[in-house]
Amino acid sequence: MADDDSRVTRRQYHRQDEEPDESSTSGATRRAYAAENNRALEEAKTKRLGRKLNWVILGLVIAIVIVFLILFLTP
């Protein structure tokens, strides 16, 4: 006959049947939420990095102009 471990009562079977399978339904939504959250974080980090790079470029341009002014305007 069958193993005693694999047998379930009617009550256990109905409880299993009523409970939704969390791995299939909530797992997909959790993955979607995590993916959306990661994408939003990446966008925020990219914007911050872009802003910092713009300030660095501006600083370098000003430094280059100052160096050229010192080189060519001093006797």
mmCIF file of N, CA, C and O in Angstrom, residues 57-74:
data_model
loop_
_atom_site.group_PDB
_atom_site.id
_atom_site.type_symbol
_atom_site.label_atom_id
_atom_site.label_comp_id
_atom_site.label_asym_id
_atom_site.label_seq_id
_atom_site.Cartn_x
_atom_site.Cartn_y
_atom_site.Cartn_z
ATOM 1 N N ILE A 57 32.558 68.888 -14.429
ATOM 2 C CA ILE A 57 32.904 69.413 -15.758
ATOM 3 C C ILE A 57 32.964 70.936 -15.719
ATOM 4 O O ILE A 57 33.884 71.552 -16.270
ATOM 5 N N LEU A 58 32.002 71.562 -15.073
ATOM 6 C CA LEU A 58 32.004 73.019 -14.951
ATOM 7 C C LEU A 58 33.247 73.497 -14.218
ATOM 8 O O LEU A 58 33.894 74.465 -14.646
ATOM 9 N N GLY A 59 33.609 72.812 -13.131
ATOM 10 C CA GLY A 59 34.808 73.180 -12.381
ATOM 11 C C GLY A 59 36.063 73.041 -13.220
ATOM 12 O O GLY A 59 36.956 73.906 -13.171
ATOM 13 N N LEU A 60 36.154 71.977 -14.011
ATOM 14 C CA LEU A 60 37.326 71.792 -14.871
ATOM 15 C C LEU A 60 37.413 72.861 -15.956
ATOM 16 O O LEU A 60 38.506 73.353 -16.264
ATOM 17 N N VAL A 61 36.294 73.226 -16.524
ATOM 18 C CA VAL A 61 36.298 74.274 -17.553
ATOM 19 C C VAL A 61 36.758 75.596 -16.946
ATOM 20 O O VAL A 61 37.580 76.312 -17.539
ATOM 21 N N ILE A 62 36.265 75.928 -15.779
ATOM 22 C CA ILE A 62 36.684 77.167 -15.114
ATOM 23 C C ILE A 62 38.172 77.120 -14.789
ATOM 24 O O ILE A 62 38.903 78.107 -14.984
ATOM 25 N N ALA A 63 38.662 75.967 -14.323
ATOM 26 C CA ALA A 63 40.091 75.824 -14.010
ATOM 27 C C ALA A 63 40.942 75.987 -15.266
ATOM 28 O O ALA A 63 41.993 76.641 -15.232
ATOM 29 N N ILE A 64 40.508 75.436 -16.386
ATOM 30 C CA ILE A 64 41.252 75.564 -17.643
ATOM 31 C C ILE A 64 41.300 77.024 -18.091
ATOM 32 O O ILE A 64 42.344 77.527 -18.524
ATOM 33 N N VAL A 65 40.176 77.709 -17.983
ATOM 34 C CA VAL A 65 40.143 79.127 -18.362
ATOM 35 C C VAL A 65 41.090 79.928 -17.479
ATOM 36 O O VAL A 65 41.838 80.793 -17.971
ATOM 37 N N ILE A 66 41.097 79.662 -16.187
ATOM 38 C CA ILE A 66 41.986 80.384 -15.274
ATOM 39 C C ILE A 66 43.453 80.117 -15.624
ATOM 40 O O ILE A 66 44.283 81.036 -15.658
ATOM 41 N N VAL A 67 43.784 78.874 -15.923
ATOM 42 C CA VAL A 67 45.162 78.533 -16.283
ATOM 43 C C VAL A 67 45.579 79.258 -17.550
ATOM 44 O O VAL A 67 46.679 79.817 -17.647
ATOM 45 N N PHE A 68 44.725 79.288 -18.576
ATOM 46 C CA PHE A 68 45.066 79.995 -19.814
ATOM 47 C C PHE A 68 45.209 81.492 -19.579
ATOM 48 O O PHE A 68 46.083 82.140 -20.163
ATOM 49 N N LEU A 69 44.352 82.053 -18.731
ATOM 50 C CA LEU A 69 44.480 83.465 -18.436
ATOM 51 C C LEU A 69 45.800 83.764 -17.732
ATOM 52 O O LEU A 69 46.472 84.763 -18.035
ATOM 53 N N ILE A 70 46.183 82.906 -16.803
ATOM 54 C CA ILE A 70 47.474 83.116 -16.115
ATOM 55 C C ILE A 70 48.630 82.962 -17.077
ATOM 56 O O ILE A 70 49.588 83.744 -17.062
ATOM 57 N N LEU A 71 48.571 81.961 -17.946
ATOM 58 C CA LEU A 71 49.692 81.714 -18.875
ATOM 59 C C LEU A 71 49.872 82.822 -19.889
ATOM 60 O O LEU A 71 51.000 83.201 -20.229
ATOM 61 N N PHE A 72 48.780 83.325 -20.446
ATOM 62 C CA PHE A 72 48.900 84.262 -21.558
ATOM 63 C C PHE A 72 48.784 85.737 -21.137
ATOM 64 O O PHE A 72 49.114 86.611 -21.926
ATOM 65 N N LEU A 73 48.339 86.032 -19.941
ATOM 66 C CA LEU A 73 48.210 87.423 -19.536
ATOM 67 C C LEU A 73 49.308 87.880 -18.587
ATOM 68 O O LEU A 73 49.389 89.055 -18.252
ATOM 69 N N THR A 74 50.148 86.993 -18.125
ATOM 70 C CA THR A 74 51.259 87.416 -17.268
ATOM 71 C C THR A 74 52.492 87.674 -18.136
ATOM 72 O O THR A 74 52.769 86.930 -19.081
#
